[in-house]
Amino acid sequence: MTDTSAAAPHHSRKGLIIPFVIVAVGLVLWTGWWFFLTQQIEHRMEAKIAGLQQGGWTIEHAGISTTGWPMHARVTIKHLDVVAPSGHAIAAPEMIAQANAYNPTRWVLAAPDGLTVTRGEKGKTAIRAEGIRMSVHGLTQRWPNVALELEKPVFTALPDAEPFPVKQARLVQFYMRPHLVGSDTPTDDVDVLFRLVDGEGRPNGPVEGFTQSGMLNAQIEAVIEKASALRKGADAKGLLTAWTAAGGRFIDVKGQLQAGESKAFVSSDALSADAKGRLEGQVFVRAEKPLAAIVGLAGAQQGGALDRAAAARAAAATPQGGTGDAGQGVELAILFRGGRTYLGPFALAPAPQLF
């Protein structure tokens, strides 16, 4: 007869414990890396802030905190206020920057409670939007890739500030990337692209007049020469004075504008800025129905009476294109010179100010 009272063989539980030990060790190592990473981020931010302050910038905030463990590094800055030596500034109740902890070379920034932008002597403009986001990646490159997006922004000039040209828009986008020669050789230049979708001008302003109370849509791209001069920062004269003094220009400019019934394709070989930041150079335009936009500009309450009278004379002297392909045959040349905008011999308005 078989003896069933013998003890059953004992199975080791090491096979069950080892995976948990591996996970625990990995978690400890990852947590150590996360704390090291966030400390490095905070130290570099403090060093960057100190460097800017030594250069004449004023940077104030109500505290920096880092969260996001285990997979993200999320930096939150409360009541951030950054003022350049030129008087231009940006302020936000809260600014959030986030990156993946395993690949901290791509950052996404957001201002969930909006921004307040100070345009130097022009005063402050509040920006509220359904989304204000910026992404930055390629930080190891000479120039990073930058994408900024404002979703349904509303622009409000604060008391004692000059009116902002645009009241609101459906979308505003700005992109920047390194300019390459050939397929992969970086230069000291950067490519930029600006898009405005369904922009609405402020009441009685130049954009409203130009669009005949309709919507302005624009897409402009260009190459910024000698972009490294932008890293010299701002001084009391403006944001781009060092770049301008170094001979910086916008080259290979091209784009498309649509204002109400008027449509135009624009191009310029080179544009620059004068010492006051006013645009200088010549822009060539192939337009469809340009008369309506010029008449609207003539009636806009911007500039002095001389501006409106000049715009009216320019409208009278401008040929009106037809429709379809024939409508795009009207060719115009707009000249920015001496702080003014000229259409032929007529000074329409002040030249756009870059800084």
mmCIF file of C-alpha atoms in Angstrom:
data_model
loop_
_atom_site.group_PDB
_atom_site.id
_atom_site.type_symbol
_atom_site.label_atom_id
_atom_site.label_comp_id
_atom_site.label_asym_id
_atom_site.label_seq_id
_atom_site.Cartn_x
_atom_site.Cartn_y
_atom_site.Cartn_z
ATOM 1 C CA MET A 1 0.000 0.000 0.000
ATOM 2 C CA THR A 2 1.314 3.495 -0.945
ATOM 3 C CA ASP A 3 2.184 5.866 1.894
ATOM 4 C CA THR A 4 0.284 9.134 1.214
ATOM 5 C CA SER A 5 1.447 10.748 4.428
ATOM 6 C CA ALA A 6 4.770 11.847 2.896
ATOM 7 C CA ALA A 7 5.168 15.682 2.658
ATOM 8 C CA ALA A 8 4.490 17.285 -0.754
ATOM 9 C CA PRO A 9 7.512 18.857 -2.434
ATOM 10 C CA HIS A 10 8.049 22.578 -1.560
ATOM 11 C CA HIS A 11 8.081 24.980 -4.582
ATOM 12 C CA SER A 12 10.278 28.061 -4.402
ATOM 13 C CA ARG A 13 8.510 31.428 -4.630
ATOM 14 C CA LYS A 14 11.542 33.240 -6.013
ATOM 15 C CA GLY A 15 9.975 33.162 -9.482
ATOM 16 C CA LEU A 16 7.102 35.275 -8.186
ATOM 17 C CA ILE A 17 9.196 37.690 -6.165
ATOM 18 C CA ILE A 18 11.888 38.484 -8.759
ATOM 19 C CA PRO A 19 9.604 40.423 -11.198
ATOM 20 C CA PHE A 20 8.356 42.616 -8.354
ATOM 21 C CA VAL A 21 11.917 43.262 -7.227
ATOM 22 C CA ILE A 22 12.895 44.274 -10.760
ATOM 23 C CA VAL A 23 9.921 46.632 -11.008
ATOM 24 C CA ALA A 24 10.710 48.150 -7.604
ATOM 25 C CA VAL A 25 14.371 48.709 -8.485
ATOM 26 C CA GLY A 26 13.402 50.209 -11.833
ATOM 27 C CA LEU A 27 10.909 52.512 -10.140
ATOM 28 C CA VAL A 28 13.529 53.681 -7.640
ATOM 29 C CA LEU A 29 16.030 54.353 -10.424
ATOM 30 C CA TRP A 30 13.443 56.158 -12.520
ATOM 31 C CA THR A 31 12.361 58.281 -9.562
ATOM 32 C CA GLY A 32 15.979 59.215 -8.937
ATOM 33 C CA TRP A 33 16.345 60.216 -12.588
ATOM 34 C CA TRP A 34 13.116 62.253 -12.431
ATOM 35 C CA PHE A 35 14.292 64.223 -9.381
ATOM 36 C CA PHE A 36 17.705 64.764 -10.950
ATOM 37 C CA LEU A 37 16.089 65.982 -14.179
ATOM 38 C CA THR A 38 13.711 68.404 -12.452
ATOM 39 C CA GLN A 39 16.517 69.809 -10.314
ATOM 40 C CA GLN A 40 18.603 70.387 -13.428
ATOM 41 C CA ILE A 41 15.651 72.140 -15.094
ATOM 42 C CA GLU A 42 15.135 74.420 -12.113
ATOM 43 C CA HIS A 43 18.850 75.214 -11.837
ATOM 44 C CA ARG A 44 19.081 76.085 -15.540
ATOM 45 C CA MET A 45 15.988 78.262 -15.305
ATOM 46 C CA GLU A 46 17.461 80.121 -12.342
ATOM 47 C CA ALA A 47 20.740 80.597 -14.209
ATOM 48 C CA LYS A 48 18.905 81.862 -17.307
ATOM 49 C CA ILE A 49 16.835 84.297 -15.233
ATOM 50 C CA ALA A 50 19.976 85.585 -13.503
ATOM 51 C CA GLY A 51 21.712 86.100 -16.841
ATOM 52 C CA LEU A 52 18.774 88.068 -18.244
ATOM 53 C CA GLN A 53 18.571 90.200 -15.130
ATOM 54 C CA GLN A 54 22.242 91.063 -15.464
ATOM 55 C CA GLY A 55 21.468 92.151 -19.022
ATOM 56 C CA GLY A 56 18.873 94.648 -17.830
ATOM 57 C CA TRP A 57 15.744 92.505 -17.911
ATOM 58 C CA THR A 58 13.258 92.493 -15.040
ATOM 59 C CA ILE A 59 11.813 89.066 -14.246
ATOM 60 C CA GLU A 60 9.430 88.536 -11.369
ATOM 61 C CA HIS A 61 7.266 85.599 -10.345
ATOM 62 C CA ALA A 62 5.412 84.232 -7.333
ATOM 63 C CA GLY A 63 7.076 80.826 -7.320
ATOM 64 C CA ILE A 64 8.191 77.909 -9.487
ATOM 65 C CA SER A 65 7.007 74.360 -8.858
ATOM 66 C CA THR A 66 7.822 71.115 -10.662
ATOM 67 C CA THR A 67 5.385 68.191 -10.847
ATOM 68 C CA GLY A 68 4.460 65.470 -13.347
ATOM 69 C CA TRP A 69 6.083 62.360 -11.861
ATOM 70 C CA PRO A 70 6.566 59.756 -13.225
ATOM 71 C CA MET A 71 6.353 60.373 -16.984
ATOM 72 C CA HIS A 72 6.492 64.164 -17.313
ATOM 73 C CA ALA A 73 8.382 67.187 -16.080
ATOM 74 C CA ARG A 74 5.819 69.956 -15.637
ATOM 75 C CA VAL A 75 7.044 73.392 -14.553
ATOM 76 C CA THR A 76 4.440 75.873 -13.310
ATOM 77 C CA ILE A 77 5.289 79.543 -12.826
ATOM 78 C CA LYS A 78 2.781 81.731 -11.022
ATOM 79 C CA HIS A 79 2.298 85.433 -11.806
ATOM 80 C CA LEU A 80 5.172 85.682 -14.255
ATOM 81 C CA ASP A 81 6.180 89.196 -15.343
ATOM 82 C CA VAL A 82 9.024 89.660 -17.858
ATOM 83 C CA VAL A 83 10.090 93.177 -18.868
ATOM 84 C CA ALA A 84 12.770 93.842 -21.510
ATOM 85 C CA PRO A 85 15.073 96.878 -21.301
ATOM 86 C CA SER A 86 13.077 98.372 -24.196
ATOM 87 C CA GLY A 87 9.917 98.450 -22.070
ATOM 88 C CA HIS A 88 8.289 95.614 -24.008
ATOM 89 C CA ALA A 89 6.893 93.040 -21.617
ATOM 90 C CA ILE A 90 4.774 89.942 -21.189
ATOM 91 C CA ALA A 91 2.865 88.883 -18.094
ATOM 92 C CA ALA A 92 0.792 85.816 -17.298
ATOM 93 C CA PRO A 93 -1.119 84.724 -14.176
ATOM 94 C CA GLU A 94 0.167 81.218 -14.839
ATOM 95 C CA MET A 95 2.663 79.751 -17.285
ATOM 96 C CA ILE A 96 3.012 75.987 -17.668
ATOM 97 C CA ALA A 97 5.850 74.192 -19.479
ATOM 98 C CA GLN A 98 5.858 70.403 -19.897
ATOM 99 C CA ALA A 99 8.156 67.792 -21.438
ATOM 100 C CA ASN A 100 8.392 64.023 -21.417
ATOM 101 C CA ALA A 101 10.794 62.929 -18.703
ATOM 102 C CA TYR A 102 12.309 60.333 -21.050
ATOM 103 C CA ASN A 103 12.900 62.907 -23.819
ATOM 104 C CA PRO A 104 13.226 66.412 -22.341
ATOM 105 C CA THR A 105 14.197 68.052 -25.651
ATOM 106 C CA ARG A 106 10.626 68.882 -26.686
ATOM 107 C CA TRP A 107 8.643 71.318 -24.563
ATOM 108 C CA VAL A 108 5.061 72.503 -24.749
ATOM 109 C CA LEU A 109 4.170 75.808 -23.068
ATOM 110 C CA ALA A 110 0.683 77.081 -22.258
ATOM 111 C CA ALA A 111 -0.853 80.189 -20.715
ATOM 112 C CA PRO A 112 -4.296 78.941 -19.611
ATOM 113 C CA ASP A 113 -5.372 82.277 -18.118
ATOM 114 C CA GLY A 114 -4.199 84.458 -20.982
ATOM 115 C CA LEU A 115 -1.420 86.995 -21.401
ATOM 116 C CA THR A 116 -0.859 90.723 -21.074
ATOM 117 C CA VAL A 117 1.577 92.136 -23.625
ATOM 118 C CA THR A 118 3.182 95.562 -23.242
ATOM 119 C CA ARG A 119 4.111 97.107 -26.592
ATOM 120 C CA GLY A 120 6.592 99.619 -25.251
ATOM 121 C CA GLU A 121 5.176 103.137 -25.305
ATOM 122 C CA LYS A 122 1.990 101.848 -26.964
ATOM 123 C CA GLY A 123 0.832 100.396 -23.674
ATOM 124 C CA LYS A 124 -0.680 97.089 -22.604
ATOM 125 C CA THR A 125 -2.910 94.710 -24.527
ATOM 126 C CA ALA A 126 -4.693 91.783 -22.889
ATOM 127 C CA ILE A 127 -4.909 88.548 -24.878
ATOM 128 C CA ARG A 128 -7.562 86.005 -23.944
ATOM 129 C CA ALA A 129 -8.031 82.853 -25.977
ATOM 130 C CA GLU A 130 -9.466 79.363 -25.897
ATOM 131 C CA GLY A 131 -5.893 78.162 -26.204
ATOM 132 C CA ILE A 132 -2.455 79.791 -26.057
ATOM 133 C CA ARG A 133 0.212 77.176 -26.764
ATOM 134 C CA MET A 134 3.816 77.073 -27.923
ATOM 135 C CA SER A 135 5.980 74.053 -28.660
ATOM 136 C CA VAL A 136 9.772 74.065 -28.817
ATOM 137 C CA HIS A 137 11.876 71.122 -29.945
ATOM 138 C CA GLY A 138 15.305 70.497 -31.355
ATOM 139 C CA LEU A 139 17.002 72.284 -28.478
ATOM 140 C CA THR A 140 20.316 70.694 -29.434
ATOM 141 C CA GLN A 141 20.146 72.369 -32.866
ATOM 142 C CA ARG A 142 21.648 75.761 -33.610
ATOM 143 C CA TRP A 143 18.089 77.035 -33.914
ATOM 144 C CA PRO A 144 15.147 75.152 -32.396
ATOM 145 C CA ASN A 145 11.836 74.546 -34.098
ATOM 146 C CA VAL A 146 9.146 76.797 -32.604
ATOM 147 C CA ALA A 147 5.387 76.736 -33.138
ATOM 148 C CA LEU A 148 3.036 79.260 -31.501
ATOM 149 C CA GLU A 149 -0.748 79.042 -31.744
ATOM 150 C CA LEU A 150 -3.526 81.303 -30.447
ATOM 151 C CA GLU A 151 -6.951 79.709 -30.767
ATOM 152 C CA LYS A 152 -9.801 82.243 -30.994
ATOM 153 C CA PRO A 153 -7.830 85.098 -29.411
ATOM 154 C CA VAL A 154 -9.434 88.370 -28.341
ATOM 155 C CA PHE A 155 -7.194 91.458 -28.116
ATOM 156 C CA THR A 156 -8.210 94.217 -25.687
ATOM 157 C CA ALA A 157 -6.223 97.419 -25.239
ATOM 158 C CA LEU A 158 -6.042 98.308 -21.558
ATOM 159 C CA PRO A 159 -6.612 101.883 -20.257
ATOM 160 C CA ASP A 160 -4.194 104.522 -21.629
ATOM 161 C CA ALA A 161 -2.922 102.115 -24.312
ATOM 162 C CA GLU A 162 -3.069 102.579 -28.075
ATOM 163 C CA PRO A 163 -5.800 100.491 -29.751
ATOM 164 C CA PHE A 164 -4.662 97.122 -31.087
ATOM 165 C CA PRO A 165 -5.248 96.822 -34.874
ATOM 166 C CA VAL A 166 -7.009 93.445 -34.627
ATOM 167 C CA LYS A 167 -9.985 92.909 -32.336
ATOM 168 C CA GLN A 168 -10.151 89.114 -32.563
ATOM 169 C CA ALA A 169 -9.390 86.181 -34.851
ATOM 170 C CA ARG A 170 -10.263 82.552 -35.309
ATOM 171 C CA LEU A 171 -6.630 81.464 -35.359
ATOM 172 C CA VAL A 172 -3.156 82.994 -35.180
ATOM 173 C CA GLN A 173 -0.083 80.841 -35.867
ATOM 174 C CA PHE A 174 3.648 81.485 -35.989
ATOM 175 C CA TYR A 175 6.346 78.969 -36.964
ATOM 176 C CA MET A 176 10.132 79.154 -36.928
ATOM 177 C CA ARG A 177 12.719 76.599 -38.045
ATOM 178 C CA PRO A 178 16.403 76.579 -39.055
ATOM 179 C CA HIS A 179 17.088 77.710 -42.604
ATOM 180 C CA LEU A 180 19.021 75.014 -44.438
ATOM 181 C CA VAL A 181 21.306 75.185 -47.439
ATOM 182 C CA GLY A 182 20.921 72.059 -49.485
ATOM 183 C CA SER A 183 19.278 69.329 -47.464
ATOM 184 C CA ASP A 184 20.920 69.469 -44.052
ATOM 185 C CA THR A 185 23.418 72.335 -43.692
ATOM 186 C CA PRO A 186 22.220 74.913 -41.127
ATOM 187 C CA THR A 187 22.971 78.603 -41.555
ATOM 188 C CA ASP A 188 22.733 81.726 -39.420
ATOM 189 C CA ASP A 189 19.258 82.322 -40.869
ATOM 190 C CA VAL A 190 15.822 81.059 -39.837
ATOM 191 C CA ASP A 191 12.602 80.444 -41.756
ATOM 192 C CA VAL A 192 9.430 81.998 -40.361
ATOM 193 C CA LEU A 193 5.755 81.634 -41.250
ATOM 194 C CA PHE A 194 2.841 83.707 -39.941
ATOM 195 C CA ARG A 195 -0.843 82.885 -40.439
ATOM 196 C CA LEU A 196 -3.912 84.911 -39.486
ATOM 197 C CA VAL A 197 -7.299 83.280 -40.036
ATOM 198 C CA ASP A 198 -10.509 85.339 -39.962
ATOM 199 C CA GLY A 199 -9.002 88.377 -38.280
ATOM 200 C CA GLU A 200 -11.508 91.107 -37.378
ATOM 201 C CA GLY A 201 -10.312 94.691 -37.152
ATOM 202 C CA ARG A 202 -11.141 97.018 -34.279
ATOM 203 C CA PRO A 203 -14.000 99.497 -34.884
ATOM 204 C CA ASN A 204 -12.977 102.437 -37.093
ATOM 205 C CA GLY A 205 -9.453 101.056 -37.402
ATOM 206 C CA PRO A 206 -7.284 100.511 -40.479
ATOM 207 C CA VAL A 207 -7.870 96.743 -40.619
ATOM 208 C CA GLU A 208 -11.640 97.181 -40.467
ATOM 209 C CA GLY A 209 -11.470 99.777 -43.236
ATOM 210 C CA PHE A 210 -9.085 97.694 -45.324
ATOM 211 C CA THR A 211 -11.364 94.635 -45.093
ATOM 212 C CA GLN A 212 -14.569 96.651 -45.644
ATOM 213 C CA SER A 213 -15.742 95.441 -42.201
ATOM 214 C CA GLY A 214 -15.049 91.870 -43.268
ATOM 215 C CA MET A 215 -12.359 89.373 -42.287
ATOM 216 C CA LEU A 216 -8.631 89.539 -42.911
ATOM 217 C CA ASN A 217 -6.821 86.325 -43.806
ATOM 218 C CA ALA A 218 -3.083 86.370 -44.242
ATOM 219 C CA GLN A 219 -0.175 83.983 -44.694
ATOM 220 C CA ILE A 220 3.338 85.415 -44.894
ATOM 221 C CA GLU A 221 6.635 83.536 -44.981
ATOM 222 C CA ALA A 222 10.181 84.825 -45.057
ATOM 223 C CA VAL A 223 13.803 84.125 -44.164
ATOM 224 C CA ILE A 224 15.357 86.131 -41.319
ATOM 225 C CA GLU A 225 18.997 86.846 -42.075
ATOM 226 C CA LYS A 226 21.673 87.030 -39.351
ATOM 227 C CA ALA A 227 19.326 85.647 -36.742
ATOM 228 C CA SER A 228 22.144 85.211 -34.213
ATOM 229 C CA ALA A 229 22.015 88.985 -33.663
ATOM 230 C CA LEU A 230 18.560 88.441 -32.138
ATOM 231 C CA ARG A 231 20.249 86.661 -29.236
ATOM 232 C CA LYS A 232 21.856 89.907 -28.158
ATOM 233 C CA GLY A 233 18.475 90.799 -26.720
ATOM 234 C CA ALA A 234 16.748 94.109 -26.326
ATOM 235 C CA ASP A 235 17.994 97.493 -25.256
ATOM 236 C CA ALA A 236 16.252 100.739 -24.422
ATOM 237 C CA LYS A 237 15.676 101.460 -28.122
ATOM 238 C CA GLY A 238 13.787 98.325 -29.044
ATOM 239 C CA LEU A 239 13.532 94.580 -29.336
ATOM 240 C CA LEU A 240 15.295 94.239 -32.683
ATOM 241 C CA THR A 241 17.814 97.073 -32.645
ATOM 242 C CA ALA A 242 20.886 94.834 -32.341
ATOM 243 C CA TRP A 243 19.627 92.681 -35.200
ATOM 244 C CA THR A 244 18.904 95.742 -37.329
ATOM 245 C CA ALA A 245 22.318 97.272 -36.571
ATOM 246 C CA ALA A 246 23.966 93.998 -37.634
ATOM 247 C CA GLY A 247 22.311 94.262 -41.035
ATOM 248 C CA GLY A 248 19.482 91.837 -40.383
ATOM 249 C CA ARG A 249 16.825 91.649 -43.100
ATOM 250 C CA PHE A 250 13.754 89.715 -44.127
ATOM 251 C CA ILE A 251 14.467 88.110 -47.500
ATOM 252 C CA ASP A 252 12.477 85.930 -49.913
ATOM 253 C CA VAL A 253 9.244 87.319 -48.548
ATOM 254 C CA LYS A 254 6.062 85.961 -50.083
ATOM 255 C CA GLY A 255 2.499 85.509 -49.020
ATOM 256 C CA GLN A 256 -1.190 85.927 -49.644
ATOM 257 C CA LEU A 257 -3.719 88.379 -48.210
ATOM 258 C CA GLN A 258 -7.483 88.354 -48.492
ATOM 259 C CA ALA A 259 -9.520 91.294 -47.194
ATOM 260 C CA GLY A 260 -13.211 91.182 -47.954
ATOM 261 C CA GLU A 261 -13.519 90.953 -51.733
ATOM 262 C CA SER A 262 -9.887 91.934 -52.292
ATOM 263 C CA LYS A 263 -7.174 89.330 -52.684
ATOM 264 C CA ALA A 264 -3.457 89.901 -53.160
ATOM 265 C CA PHE A 265 -0.288 87.889 -53.625
ATOM 266 C CA VAL A 266 2.736 89.713 -52.202
ATOM 267 C CA SER A 267 6.475 89.281 -52.611
ATOM 268 C CA SER A 268 9.669 91.126 -51.767
ATOM 269 C CA ASP A 269 13.320 90.344 -52.247
ATOM 270 C CA ALA A 270 14.323 92.124 -49.037
ATOM 271 C CA LEU A 271 12.782 94.172 -46.239
ATOM 272 C CA SER A 272 14.537 95.770 -43.272
ATOM 273 C CA ALA A 273 13.820 98.229 -40.468
ATOM 274 C CA ASP A 274 14.981 101.742 -39.697
ATOM 275 C CA ALA A 275 16.340 102.911 -36.341
ATOM 276 C CA LYS A 276 12.803 103.367 -35.015
ATOM 277 C CA GLY A 277 11.692 99.901 -36.054
ATOM 278 C CA ARG A 278 9.621 101.033 -39.051
ATOM 279 C CA LEU A 279 9.556 98.708 -42.038
ATOM 280 C CA GLU A 280 11.638 99.720 -45.064
ATOM 281 C CA GLY A 281 11.706 98.279 -48.559
ATOM 282 C CA GLN A 282 9.418 97.525 -51.471
ATOM 283 C CA VAL A 283 6.640 94.954 -51.739
ATOM 284 C CA PHE A 284 5.204 93.876 -55.087
ATOM 285 C CA VAL A 285 1.522 92.990 -55.201
ATOM 286 C CA ARG A 286 -0.594 91.132 -57.731
ATOM 287 C CA ALA A 287 -4.123 91.998 -56.727
ATOM 288 C CA GLU A 288 -7.691 91.030 -57.456
ATOM 289 C CA LYS A 289 -10.194 93.856 -56.853
ATOM 290 C CA PRO A 290 -7.775 96.130 -54.969
ATOM 291 C CA LEU A 291 -10.061 99.169 -55.253
ATOM 292 C CA ALA A 292 -12.432 98.077 -52.489
ATOM 293 C CA ALA A 293 -9.617 97.653 -49.972
ATOM 294 C CA ILE A 294 -8.033 101.010 -50.790
ATOM 295 C CA VAL A 295 -11.384 102.805 -50.590
ATOM 296 C CA GLY A 296 -11.968 101.172 -47.198
ATOM 297 C CA LEU A 297 -8.536 102.298 -46.048
ATOM 298 C CA ALA A 298 -9.356 105.806 -47.200
ATOM 299 C CA GLY A 299 -12.423 105.873 -44.982
ATOM 300 C CA ALA A 300 -10.744 104.370 -41.920
ATOM 301 C CA GLN A 301 -10.223 106.678 -38.979
ATOM 302 C CA GLN A 302 -6.494 106.159 -38.729
ATOM 303 C CA GLY A 303 -3.737 108.656 -39.177
ATOM 304 C CA GLY A 304 -4.537 112.215 -40.137
ATOM 305 C CA ALA A 305 -6.817 113.695 -42.771
ATOM 306 C CA LEU A 306 -3.881 113.800 -45.151
ATOM 307 C CA ASP A 307 -3.605 110.000 -44.933
ATOM 308 C CA ARG A 308 -7.255 109.488 -45.844
ATOM 309 C CA ALA A 309 -7.106 112.011 -48.650
ATOM 310 C CA ALA A 310 -3.992 110.343 -50.052
ATOM 311 C CA ALA A 311 -5.656 106.924 -49.851
ATOM 312 C CA ALA A 312 -8.681 108.285 -51.685
ATOM 313 C CA ARG A 313 -6.451 109.693 -54.464
ATOM 314 C CA ALA A 314 -4.573 106.386 -54.645
ATOM 315 C CA ALA A 315 -7.872 104.552 -55.004
ATOM 316 C CA ALA A 316 -8.891 106.843 -57.851
ATOM 317 C CA ALA A 317 -5.567 106.229 -59.614
ATOM 318 C CA THR A 318 -5.543 102.447 -59.111
ATOM 319 C CA PRO A 319 -6.878 100.218 -61.904
ATOM 320 C CA GLN A 320 -9.663 97.868 -60.832
ATOM 321 C CA GLY A 321 -9.136 94.227 -61.707
ATOM 322 C CA GLY A 322 -11.869 91.974 -62.987
ATOM 323 C CA THR A 323 -12.843 88.580 -61.720
ATOM 324 C CA GLY A 324 -11.208 85.196 -62.104
ATOM 325 C CA ASP A 325 -7.747 84.981 -63.616
ATOM 326 C CA ALA A 326 -8.059 88.437 -65.165
ATOM 327 C CA GLY A 327 -8.690 89.906 -61.735
ATOM 328 C CA GLN A 328 -5.238 88.912 -60.567
ATOM 329 C CA GLY A 329 -3.551 90.911 -63.291
ATOM 330 C CA VAL A 330 -3.437 94.223 -61.419
ATOM 331 C CA GLU A 331 0.151 94.823 -60.344
ATOM 332 C CA LEU A 332 1.014 97.332 -57.622
ATOM 333 C CA ALA A 333 4.195 98.342 -55.796
ATOM 334 C CA ILE A 334 4.011 99.402 -52.148
ATOM 335 C CA LEU A 335 7.015 101.263 -50.788
ATOM 336 C CA PHE A 336 7.926 101.609 -47.109
ATOM 337 C CA ARG A 337 10.249 104.572 -46.717
ATOM 338 C CA GLY A 338 10.931 107.216 -44.090
ATOM 339 C CA GLY A 339 8.364 105.772 -41.723
ATOM 340 C CA ARG A 340 5.537 105.994 -44.291
ATOM 341 C CA THR A 341 3.667 103.617 -46.593
ATOM 342 C CA TYR A 342 3.453 104.743 -50.243
ATOM 343 C CA LEU A 343 1.312 103.505 -53.093
ATOM 344 C CA GLY A 344 2.856 105.222 -56.055
ATOM 345 C CA PRO A 345 3.315 108.889 -55.021
ATOM 346 C CA PHE A 346 0.605 108.701 -52.336
ATOM 347 C CA ALA A 347 1.531 108.339 -48.659
ATOM 348 C CA LEU A 348 -1.252 106.196 -47.250
ATOM 349 C CA ALA A 349 -0.327 105.577 -43.614
ATOM 350 C CA PRO A 350 2.594 105.104 -41.231
ATOM 351 C CA ALA A 351 4.820 102.157 -42.107
ATOM 352 C CA PRO A 352 4.316 99.029 -39.972
ATOM 353 C CA GLN A 353 6.467 99.095 -36.862
ATOM 354 C CA LEU A 354 8.387 95.905 -36.148
ATOM 355 C CA PHE A 355 9.482 96.836 -32.627
#
